[in-house]
XYZ file of C-alpha atoms in Angstrom:
654
model
C 41.678 8.845 10.454
C 39.638 11.146 8.248
C 38.653 10.160 4.752
C 39.699 13.578 3.596
C 43.293 13.082 4.714
C 45.314 13.170 1.505
C 48.144 11.132 3.016
C 45.817 8.216 3.667
C 46.788 5.076 1.789
C 44.367 3.611 -0.778
C 43.835 0.482 1.352
C 43.052 2.507 4.492
C 40.694 4.748 2.529
C 38.851 1.729 1.135
C 38.631 0.210 4.607
C 37.076 3.479 5.766
C 34.639 3.268 2.840
C 33.704 -0.243 3.903
C 33.129 0.870 7.486
C 30.873 3.730 6.363
C 29.005 1.470 3.942
C 28.412 -0.981 6.778
C 26.957 1.865 8.858
C 24.677 2.776 5.951
C 23.645 -0.858 5.491
C 22.775 -1.277 9.177
C 20.825 2.004 9.319
C 19.008 1.284 6.043
C 18.015 -2.208 7.177
C 16.788 -0.938 10.546
C 14.778 1.864 8.891
C 13.202 -0.661 6.557
C 12.289 -2.932 9.487
C 10.672 -0.050 11.388
C 8.757 1.119 8.311
C 7.470 -2.369 7.655
C 6.402 -2.916 11.250
C 5.210 0.540 12.239
C 4.217 2.494 9.165
C 1.093 0.591 8.247
C -0.016 -0.602 4.862
C -1.775 2.591 3.758
C 1.334 4.681 4.332
C 3.400 2.200 2.316
C 0.865 2.424 -0.530
C 0.886 6.246 -0.429
C 4.700 6.244 -0.477
C 4.609 4.095 -3.616
C 6.327 1.184 -1.825
C 3.345 -1.203 -1.971
C 0.449 -2.226 -4.235
C -2.689 -3.498 -2.566
C -5.028 -4.949 -3.649
C -3.608 -6.787 -6.656
C -5.005 -8.890 -9.438
C -2.632 -11.834 -9.885
C -2.396 -12.843 -13.540
C -0.707 -15.659 -15.423
C 2.604 -17.276 -14.563
C 5.153 -18.558 -17.094
C 8.858 -19.086 -17.730
C 10.641 -16.120 -19.373
C 13.572 -16.147 -21.787
C 16.024 -16.360 -18.867
C 14.243 -19.545 -17.768
C 12.907 -17.813 -14.648
C 9.424 -18.522 -13.289
C 7.572 -15.184 -13.385
C 4.120 -14.035 -12.360
C 2.171 -11.036 -13.666
C 0.434 -8.740 -11.179
C -1.811 -5.753 -11.839
C -2.447 -2.779 -9.538
C -6.206 -2.229 -9.163
C -6.305 0.775 -6.809
C -4.403 4.015 -6.082
C -3.218 4.124 -9.686
C -2.578 7.881 -9.429
C 0.289 7.325 -6.946
C 3.776 7.175 -8.460
C 5.394 3.949 -7.308
C 9.009 2.982 -6.592
C 8.994 -0.470 -8.189
C 11.652 -0.909 -10.871
C 13.707 -3.647 -12.499
C 15.924 -5.630 -10.131
C 14.292 -4.557 -6.860
C 13.359 -7.342 -4.383
C 9.696 -7.687 -3.352
C 7.541 -9.613 -0.875
C 3.965 -10.808 -1.468
C 1.385 -10.771 1.310
C -2.256 -11.378 2.019
C -4.608 -9.392 4.259
C -6.469 -11.616 6.706
C -9.429 -10.324 8.709
C -8.894 -11.316 12.371
C -11.976 -9.591 13.705
C -14.405 -6.954 12.447
C -12.498 -3.860 11.297
C -9.122 -5.462 12.082
C -6.763 -7.098 9.617
C -3.388 -8.789 9.807
C -0.679 -9.018 7.141
C 0.509 -12.555 6.375
C 3.574 -12.804 4.121
C 4.087 -15.591 1.598
C 7.178 -17.734 2.210
C 9.178 -16.553 -0.822
C 10.648 -13.309 -2.144
C 10.700 -12.196 -5.753
C 12.576 -9.772 -7.989
C 10.986 -7.203 -10.287
C 11.632 -8.287 -13.869
C 9.487 -5.742 -15.706
C 7.237 -2.780 -14.858
C 4.945 -0.924 -17.218
C 2.437 1.452 -15.597
C 0.181 -0.629 -13.348
C 1.422 -3.991 -14.634
C 4.440 -5.716 -13.132
C 6.217 -9.003 -13.847
C 7.989 -10.571 -10.867
C 10.540 -13.398 -11.030
C 9.953 -15.927 -8.236
C 11.656 -19.188 -7.156
C 10.522 -22.392 -8.889
C 9.328 -23.566 -5.497
C 6.903 -20.616 -5.116
C 3.302 -21.774 -4.968
C 1.708 -19.224 -7.295
C -1.642 -20.998 -7.111
C -1.982 -19.824 -3.485
C -2.078 -16.209 -4.744
C -4.185 -16.589 -7.877
C -7.870 -15.944 -7.444
C -7.342 -14.828 -3.831
C -8.661 -11.473 -2.624
C -6.656 -8.884 -0.707
C -3.249 -9.916 -2.076
C -0.531 -7.249 -2.150
C 3.146 -6.733 -2.910
C 5.688 -4.447 -1.259
C 9.333 -3.604 -1.719
C 11.726 -5.719 0.287
C 15.107 -4.787 1.644
C 17.784 -4.886 -1.069
C 20.510 -7.134 0.329
C 21.964 -7.888 -3.116
C 23.198 -4.358 -3.930
C 24.942 -4.053 -0.565
C 26.504 -7.514 -0.922
C 27.893 -6.621 -4.361
C 29.307 -3.314 -3.081
C 30.976 -5.006 -0.105
C 32.454 -7.644 -2.430
C 33.697 -4.927 -4.814
C 35.491 -3.068 -2.009
C 37.117 -6.286 -0.749
C 38.198 -7.207 -4.294
C 39.631 -3.721 -4.864
C 41.603 -3.808 -1.613
C 43.134 -7.155 -2.644
C 43.472 -6.054 -6.264
C 46.565 -6.768 -8.303
C 47.344 -5.969 -11.918
C 45.196 -3.350 -13.618
C 42.621 -3.086 -10.821
C 45.337 -2.489 -8.226
C 47.008 0.067 -10.504
C 43.771 2.060 -10.985
C 43.046 1.913 -7.249
C 46.441 3.401 -6.361
C 46.213 5.926 -9.177
C 42.790 7.258 -8.134
C 43.731 7.613 -4.468
C 47.086 9.343 -4.879
C 48.704 12.202 -6.771
C 50.454 9.740 -9.071
C 50.744 11.174 -12.577
C 48.361 9.806 -15.187
C 49.566 8.630 -18.571
C 48.288 9.950 -21.867
C 48.560 9.194 -25.560
C 49.895 12.088 -27.633
C 48.290 12.984 -30.932
C 46.999 16.072 -32.683
C 43.494 17.147 -31.680
C 40.682 15.907 -33.878
C 37.997 18.278 -35.159
C 34.281 17.711 -34.606
C 32.449 20.495 -36.446
C 29.102 19.888 -34.684
C 30.634 20.225 -31.194
C 31.662 23.447 -29.457
C 35.263 24.057 -28.377
C 34.996 22.576 -24.848
C 32.943 19.580 -26.031
C 35.578 18.934 -28.701
C 38.345 19.238 -26.112
C 36.529 16.761 -23.826
C 36.268 14.126 -26.597
C 39.953 14.522 -27.434
C 40.936 14.188 -23.766
C 38.890 10.972 -23.515
C 40.706 9.569 -26.565
C 44.121 10.562 -25.167
C 43.520 9.051 -21.722
C 45.340 5.806 -20.944
C 43.872 5.522 -17.441
C 41.118 8.005 -16.621
C 39.259 11.040 -17.965
C 36.425 13.131 -16.541
C 33.787 15.053 -18.493
C 32.367 17.646 -16.080
C 29.015 18.746 -17.492
C 27.093 21.557 -15.736
C 23.332 21.764 -16.489
C 22.440 22.169 -20.157
C 26.022 21.977 -21.462
C 25.458 18.917 -23.661
C 27.165 16.315 -21.487
C 25.214 13.462 -23.098
C 25.992 14.723 -26.622
C 29.689 14.874 -25.719
C 29.663 11.442 -24.103
C 27.910 9.837 -27.094
C 30.541 11.319 -29.399
C 33.353 10.105 -27.121
C 31.884 6.579 -27.130
C 31.434 6.680 -30.917
C 35.074 7.704 -31.445
C 36.328 5.148 -28.916
C 34.519 2.429 -30.891
C 36.676 3.347 -33.904
C 39.606 2.071 -31.833
C 37.981 -0.645 -29.686
C 35.560 -3.380 -30.628
C 33.307 -3.037 -27.581
C 32.837 -0.795 -24.519
C 30.899 -1.025 -21.252
C 28.537 1.890 -20.438
C 27.100 2.122 -16.917
C 25.177 4.514 -14.681
C 23.774 4.447 -11.163
C 20.095 4.314 -12.162
C 18.091 2.465 -14.804
C 16.743 5.809 -16.017
C 20.241 7.178 -16.700
C 21.230 3.952 -18.502
C 18.077 4.197 -20.638
C 18.826 7.806 -21.560
C 22.390 7.254 -22.754
C 21.414 3.955 -24.452
C 18.671 5.646 -26.448
C 21.036 8.372 -27.632
C 23.609 5.751 -28.688
C 20.941 3.814 -30.616
C 19.889 7.068 -32.341
C 23.513 7.393 -33.429
C 23.306 3.981 -35.091
C 25.353 2.084 -32.485
C 24.407 -1.511 -31.649
C 23.560 -1.458 -27.926
C 22.806 -4.519 -25.791
C 20.937 -3.430 -22.657
C 21.419 -5.781 -19.697
C 18.419 -5.417 -17.392
C 15.048 -4.040 -18.375
C 14.491 -0.347 -19.033
C 12.525 1.903 -16.687
C 10.743 3.580 -19.623
C 8.911 0.798 -21.398
C 8.305 1.314 -25.102
C 9.056 -0.652 -28.246
C 12.170 1.345 -29.022
C 13.676 0.778 -25.575
C 12.711 -2.881 -25.441
C 14.167 -3.603 -28.869
C 17.753 -3.428 -27.630
C 17.293 -5.295 -24.322
C 19.014 -8.617 -23.851
C 15.755 -10.463 -23.167
C 13.999 -9.176 -26.288
C 17.059 -9.939 -28.474
C 17.358 -13.408 -26.904
C 13.696 -14.204 -27.580
C 14.013 -12.954 -31.173
C 16.965 -15.244 -31.999
C 16.159 -17.987 -34.541
C 17.417 -20.690 -32.138
C 15.215 -19.569 -29.245
C 12.089 -21.679 -30.099
C 14.262 -24.793 -30.047
C 15.787 -23.793 -26.702
C 12.328 -23.091 -25.259
C 11.137 -26.552 -26.314
C 14.114 -28.222 -24.644
C 13.588 -26.225 -21.405
C 9.908 -27.215 -21.433
C 10.896 -30.870 -21.894
C 13.270 -30.603 -18.886
C 10.489 -29.183 -16.676
C 8.047 -31.891 -17.783
C 10.623 -34.636 -17.234
C 11.237 -33.391 -13.649
C 7.504 -33.047 -12.959
C 6.640 -36.549 -14.201
C 9.646 -38.475 -12.956
C 8.852 -42.121 -12.339
C 10.364 -44.120 -9.493
C 12.981 -46.537 -10.673
C 13.421 -44.792 -14.050
C 17.048 -45.656 -14.740
C 17.243 -43.459 -17.815
C 15.958 -40.341 -15.995
C 19.392 -38.854 -15.217
C 20.697 -39.753 -18.674
C 17.741 -38.045 -20.389
C 17.979 -35.029 -18.075
C 21.712 -34.530 -18.613
C 21.324 -34.907 -22.384
C 18.581 -32.250 -22.509
C 20.508 -29.888 -20.165
C 23.646 -30.256 -22.318
C 21.712 -29.354 -25.502
C 20.068 -26.384 -23.721
C 23.448 -25.084 -22.465
C 24.963 -25.434 -25.949
C 22.127 -23.444 -27.529
C 22.208 -20.769 -24.789
C 25.975 -20.302 -25.240
C 25.568 -20.045 -29.006
C 22.826 -17.407 -28.754
C 24.795 -15.400 -26.166
C 27.974 -15.566 -28.244
C 26.114 -14.067 -31.215
C 24.317 -11.361 -29.191
C 27.435 -10.211 -27.352
C 29.583 -10.599 -30.478
C 27.359 -8.224 -32.476
C 26.960 -5.590 -29.740
C 29.339 -2.628 -29.743
C 28.061 -1.245 -26.399
C 27.034 -3.274 -23.349
C 24.820 -1.016 -21.192
C 23.701 -1.683 -17.606
C 23.570 -0.184 -14.131
C 26.700 -0.313 -11.979
C 25.153 -3.069 -9.853
C 23.953 -4.762 -13.076
C 27.582 -5.067 -14.250
C 27.851 -8.008 -11.816
C 25.280 -9.932 -13.898
C 26.317 -13.531 -14.595
C 25.934 -12.819 -18.320
C 29.094 -10.683 -18.099
C 31.159 -13.308 -16.242
C 34.702 -13.411 -17.598
C 34.223 -10.350 -19.829
C 36.769 -7.500 -19.925
C 36.481 -4.148 -21.672
C 39.092 -1.690 -22.840
C 37.010 1.263 -21.659
C 34.283 1.720 -19.066
C 32.089 4.822 -19.336
C 30.207 5.795 -16.158
C 27.467 8.357 -16.780
C 26.036 10.434 -13.903
C 29.094 9.340 -11.921
C 28.513 12.048 -9.315
C 25.333 10.243 -8.170
C 27.001 6.880 -7.586
C 28.483 5.610 -4.343
C 32.160 4.874 -4.789
C 31.679 1.204 -3.863
C 29.152 0.820 -6.720
C 31.698 2.184 -9.232
C 34.239 -0.452 -8.217
C 31.759 -3.203 -9.162
C 32.140 -2.183 -12.807
C 35.768 -0.952 -12.756
C 37.083 -4.492 -12.245
C 36.024 -5.250 -15.827
C 37.840 -2.280 -17.391
C 41.274 -1.204 -18.558
C 40.509 2.514 -18.295
C 37.665 4.598 -16.899
C 35.801 7.635 -18.251
C 33.495 9.380 -15.780
C 30.858 11.915 -16.805
C 28.628 13.950 -14.524
C 28.503 16.982 -12.292
C 29.476 16.815 -8.620
C 27.740 20.167 -8.157
C 24.344 18.529 -8.753
C 22.579 15.611 -7.036
C 24.804 13.591 -4.727
C 24.387 9.871 -3.993
C 21.554 8.972 -1.646
C 22.869 8.294 1.873
C 20.321 7.530 4.594
C 22.607 7.228 7.630
C 23.449 10.690 9.028
C 26.669 9.500 10.695
C 27.911 7.884 7.475
C 26.977 11.042 5.582
C 28.848 13.240 8.064
C 31.948 11.049 7.709
C 31.921 11.367 3.925
C 30.124 8.361 2.423
C 28.577 10.724 -0.135
C 32.039 11.667 -1.415
C 32.132 10.018 -4.814
C 34.949 8.512 -6.816
C 34.474 11.321 -9.317
C 35.017 13.938 -6.597
C 38.069 12.080 -5.362
C 39.657 12.053 -8.812
C 38.723 15.712 -9.456
C 40.700 16.657 -6.310
C 43.671 14.335 -6.929
C 43.830 14.655 -10.728
C 42.474 18.086 -11.811
C 44.346 17.758 -15.119
C 42.083 14.889 -16.269
C 38.940 17.052 -15.920
C 37.362 18.924 -18.849
C 34.637 21.423 -17.918
C 31.936 21.970 -20.546
C 31.402 25.733 -20.579
C 28.562 26.530 -23.006
C 24.984 25.759 -21.990
C 22.070 25.470 -24.441
C 19.071 25.327 -22.069
C 18.514 28.458 -20.023
C 17.954 32.136 -20.400
C 21.190 33.821 -19.307
C 19.619 35.367 -16.180
C 18.539 31.937 -14.901
C 21.929 30.446 -15.725
C 24.091 33.235 -14.322
C 23.393 32.571 -10.647
C 24.217 28.870 -10.934
C 27.354 29.617 -12.971
C 28.669 32.153 -10.461
C 27.919 30.098 -7.343
C 28.930 26.597 -8.488
C 31.255 26.966 -11.497
C 33.319 30.116 -10.802
C 31.393 31.978 -13.490
C 32.922 29.820 -16.230
C 29.634 28.670 -17.788
C 28.082 30.922 -20.417
C 24.836 30.834 -22.389
C 24.875 29.985 -26.071
C 23.751 32.973 -28.204
C 20.569 31.192 -29.354
C 19.233 30.787 -25.781
C 20.707 33.839 -24.067
C 17.551 35.947 -24.280
C 14.905 33.246 -24.751
C 11.624 34.057 -23.025
C 7.906 33.336 -23.186
C 6.635 36.912 -22.800
C 8.159 40.221 -23.909
C 9.684 42.248 -21.087
C 9.187 39.301 -18.721
C 11.536 38.692 -15.824
C 13.042 35.200 -16.207
C 13.577 34.965 -12.420
C 10.783 35.621 -9.931
C 10.425 35.004 -6.183
C 6.909 35.096 -4.688
C 7.567 35.844 -1.034
C 5.086 34.173 1.344
C 6.474 36.084 4.332
C 4.567 39.133 3.120
C 1.344 37.268 3.957
C -0.935 39.488 1.900
C -2.289 36.929 -0.558
C -5.988 36.421 -1.210
C -5.900 32.711 -1.930
C -9.614 32.171 -2.241
C -9.195 28.774 -0.710
C -12.471 28.784 1.216
C -14.856 27.945 -1.631
C -12.594 27.302 -4.579
C -12.951 24.564 -7.168
C -10.183 22.556 -5.552
C -12.450 21.604 -2.710
C -10.193 22.464 0.206
C -11.281 24.812 2.944
C -9.189 26.912 5.268
C -10.565 24.756 8.054
C -9.033 21.681 6.378
C -5.751 23.528 6.078
C -5.821 24.299 9.780
C -5.279 28.001 9.195
C -7.278 31.148 9.907
C -9.693 32.604 7.342
C -7.933 35.952 7.379
C -4.690 35.939 5.325
C -1.636 36.334 7.514
C 1.998 35.239 7.642
C 0.941 32.297 9.852
C -1.069 30.921 6.955
C 2.139 29.760 5.282
C 3.741 27.859 8.143
C 5.145 24.425 7.319
C 3.888 21.225 8.948
C 5.756 17.985 9.620
C 4.120 14.766 8.375
C 6.682 12.138 9.362
C 10.187 11.036 8.417
C 9.077 9.348 5.223
C 7.329 12.326 3.712
C 9.023 15.226 5.479
C 7.387 18.649 5.372
C 4.272 20.100 3.821
C 2.981 23.650 3.360
C -0.581 23.468 2.072
C -1.179 27.185 1.807
C 2.019 27.549 -0.206
C 0.801 24.744 -2.470
C -2.399 26.669 -3.147
C -0.397 29.829 -3.809
C 1.797 27.815 -6.219
C -1.290 26.789 -8.199
C -2.673 30.322 -8.133
C 0.643 31.795 -9.288
C 0.838 29.296 -12.146
C -2.754 30.027 -13.145
C -2.047 33.789 -13.179
C 0.994 33.211 -15.399
C -1.047 30.999 -17.744
C -3.582 33.829 -18.065
C -0.797 36.218 -19.056
C 0.435 33.794 -21.736
C -3.051 32.890 -23.022
C -4.699 29.488 -22.978
C -4.697 29.093 -26.753
C -1.000 29.838 -27.061
C -0.173 27.396 -24.255
C -1.909 24.591 -26.127
C -0.708 25.505 -29.622
C 2.936 25.869 -28.634
C 2.774 23.009 -26.081
C 4.518 25.073 -23.442
C 5.524 22.621 -20.727
C 5.740 23.172 -16.986
C 7.567 21.515 -14.129
C 6.299 21.990 -10.576
C 9.065 21.013 -8.161
C 9.226 20.651 -4.406
C 12.005 19.125 -2.289
C 9.432 17.282 -0.125
C 7.363 14.245 -1.116
C 4.304 15.276 0.890
C 4.199 18.641 -0.895
C 4.577 16.913 -4.275
C 1.653 14.586 -3.564
C -0.518 17.476 -2.370
C 0.327 19.568 -5.449
C -0.608 16.627 -7.684
C -3.973 16.394 -5.931
C -4.606 20.084 -6.477
C -3.856 19.846 -10.198
C -6.035 16.735 -10.597
C -8.962 18.457 -8.834
C -8.636 21.728 -10.716
C -10.935 22.272 -13.676
C -8.757 25.151 -14.828
C -5.678 22.967 -15.336
C -7.588 20.071 -16.954
C -6.681 21.027 -20.596
C -3.010 21.469 -19.641
C -2.428 18.399 -17.448
C -0.403 16.512 -20.049
C 2.028 19.439 -20.176
C 2.444 19.736 -16.373
C 4.807 17.458 -14.393
C 4.990 17.525 -10.599
C 7.901 15.831 -8.853
C 10.704 16.074 -6.326
C 14.062 17.584 -7.242
C 15.517 14.097 -7.659
C 12.651 13.184 -9.995
C 13.569 16.084 -12.320
C 17.283 15.237 -12.624
C 18.271 15.316 -16.299
C 14.996 16.979 -17.375
C 14.050 20.495 -18.459
C 10.850 22.498 -18.915
C 9.868 25.881 -20.395
C 8.514 26.995 -17.006
C 9.606 25.780 -13.567
C 7.666 26.630 -10.411
C 9.559 25.764 -7.236
C 7.706 25.377 -3.911
C 10.287 25.663 -1.104
C 7.905 24.616 1.761
C 10.136 25.667 4.694
C 8.653 28.445 6.832
C 9.476 28.724 10.549
C 10.700 31.226 13.123
C 14.008 29.396 13.699
C 15.222 29.685 10.109
C 15.561 25.891 9.876
C 15.821 24.662 6.272
C 16.841 21.025 6.823
C 18.322 19.249 3.827
C 17.821 22.365 1.673
C 21.276 23.221 2.992
C 22.541 20.692 0.423
C 22.924 23.271 -2.327
C 23.695 20.668 -4.986
C 20.048 19.606 -4.881
C 18.932 23.212 -5.305
C 21.324 23.646 -8.228
C 19.349 20.927 -9.999
C 16.015 22.564 -9.170
C 16.811 26.056 -10.437
C 18.505 24.877 -13.640
C 15.558 22.887 -15.033
C 13.918 26.042 -16.442
C 14.454 27.140 -20.045
C 12.656 30.487 -19.955
C 10.913 31.138 -16.630
C 11.755 30.237 -13.017
C 9.242 31.109 -10.286
C 10.281 30.436 -6.683
C 7.584 30.400 -3.986
C 8.889 30.562 -0.464
C 9.318 32.367 2.819
C 12.250 34.764 2.473
C 12.448 35.359 6.234
C 13.255 31.650 6.706
C 15.284 30.970 3.569
C 17.484 34.064 3.342
C 19.309 33.359 6.590
C 21.418 31.101 4.418
C 23.791 33.098 2.150
C 22.916 31.052 -0.961
C 19.186 31.803 -0.753
C 19.861 35.369 0.361
C 21.823 36.017 -2.827
C 19.221 34.257 -4.971
C 16.371 36.261 -3.387
C 18.173 39.572 -3.973
C 18.846 38.616 -7.587
C 15.139 37.839 -8.124
C 14.121 41.156 -6.586
C 16.602 43.383 -8.469
């Protein structure tokens, strides 16, 4: 039975979800096994999935009474890594078996990332881990391990929801059927600093007894609206739970709530490490509590008592139990105060299963960026809530699904999408955007939002240069570009690129560099840099620096992103501007904006194959990051066979 069948019962639909999630789990685990066995260490390092070699620093017990060890990356520090709080890791050592041949030997324990800041990482390890074996040893490394925990929690959440009674069972049946939602009735409240649709969205959140959705297209002030909705909800409720799929999204909404003067307790460590972010984390608050030194002393005494236990000591168990009882009492007292003072508990969806939240219920759960979360992950948090408010945009980035079969069967269909279809009356679309020049915005509005989104007057005509076209497409299919690659300052020759010296359309053909990195188009990367340099010359170097005009260089493919970063790092021209230039994938730019966006499409082939660029939601993100100037670099003969890119190309060339 299809997931899209509206007559499907909630239980059957959830069973289907579980089946698809199991397919994803199996495929993900197998992919991880193959990558670990076949990819090789250098590829893992280049992907950002491993650090090697490491300097292993001190070990100690943190405020959660976990044994942790500090490690420092000593090479390849220019590569963006994928380590973040909560991810499982494995330590290993490189052993030379014969000249020019090494073998990886894994240590017998796994750890969990507790903290990451640049090239320093703190990893929680079991008490039994022999840290001494790693300290002072050469050629030690760490790599990401397969994340069993997240899958286990999602499976458990689906099972719990299928069995659910009471409020959980009610919400399950409500979300999966056309059953009418209930609302409170009261006169609309006025919020002078919000526009009409933002104001409507806040009022609809306050009226909702069961569920409300804030649908925020790019630049429409979704976060502003959500913060206001949370602030007003806290006038009626003592405490709310705020979740998102990623640590970055949780950080973003948490910071905005703190700026509003709301007491936030962040469960789990932030991805952006600074004093402001750390100040409202659970660990930092716990360590700052007046009773913590006493608790630390008791925990130390427990560890010493266990380490120096004497045979035949009859009082050992009595002493141990007495100390453990005092430690538990202090821990409960500290937690009661921290959670009692907090108005917002903020964490990832998976983080909502943290033991610290055991037994806690909330009147309202807010899920930010709900369109990026697998449905199973949402149910982890929903079990703690009386009603649910979802915010996001299902026309932007979808959840990450690695198994093609599971994707085809609809695993990427989110709970937000499901409710939008079944309950259109609970959805409020934010219609005024404050980011983009109207010409950049118009295409996205027409294609994805039925032309309902409009530009605010103050940004409608914003531009960097007078009489400048906000939208531009540099067409590589024309093949008449003098790149000057042969002897340029970047240090790459046409020979290295594997292309002829004479410019031609063949110069811009894509190359495949493996499943992990996807496609690359080196000539297009050079043209991207040249195009950006030409535009900088038009603006003027002095003005760029004085006005701090910022730039985002985006490509859908990781290999292209890494190559573009190399080009910028090697270029003397871009050296003064590097701090204002960010290069990343589309996913890496979610939620961000820049004055100028340059988009390298990469795909160029005779068959018109564009791969995952057919997922237009991803492209919606890419083209809506620009405030004033969007430059697309790509092969029109390949891209325009798809109606979306055909329309976009024609608009750029009008």
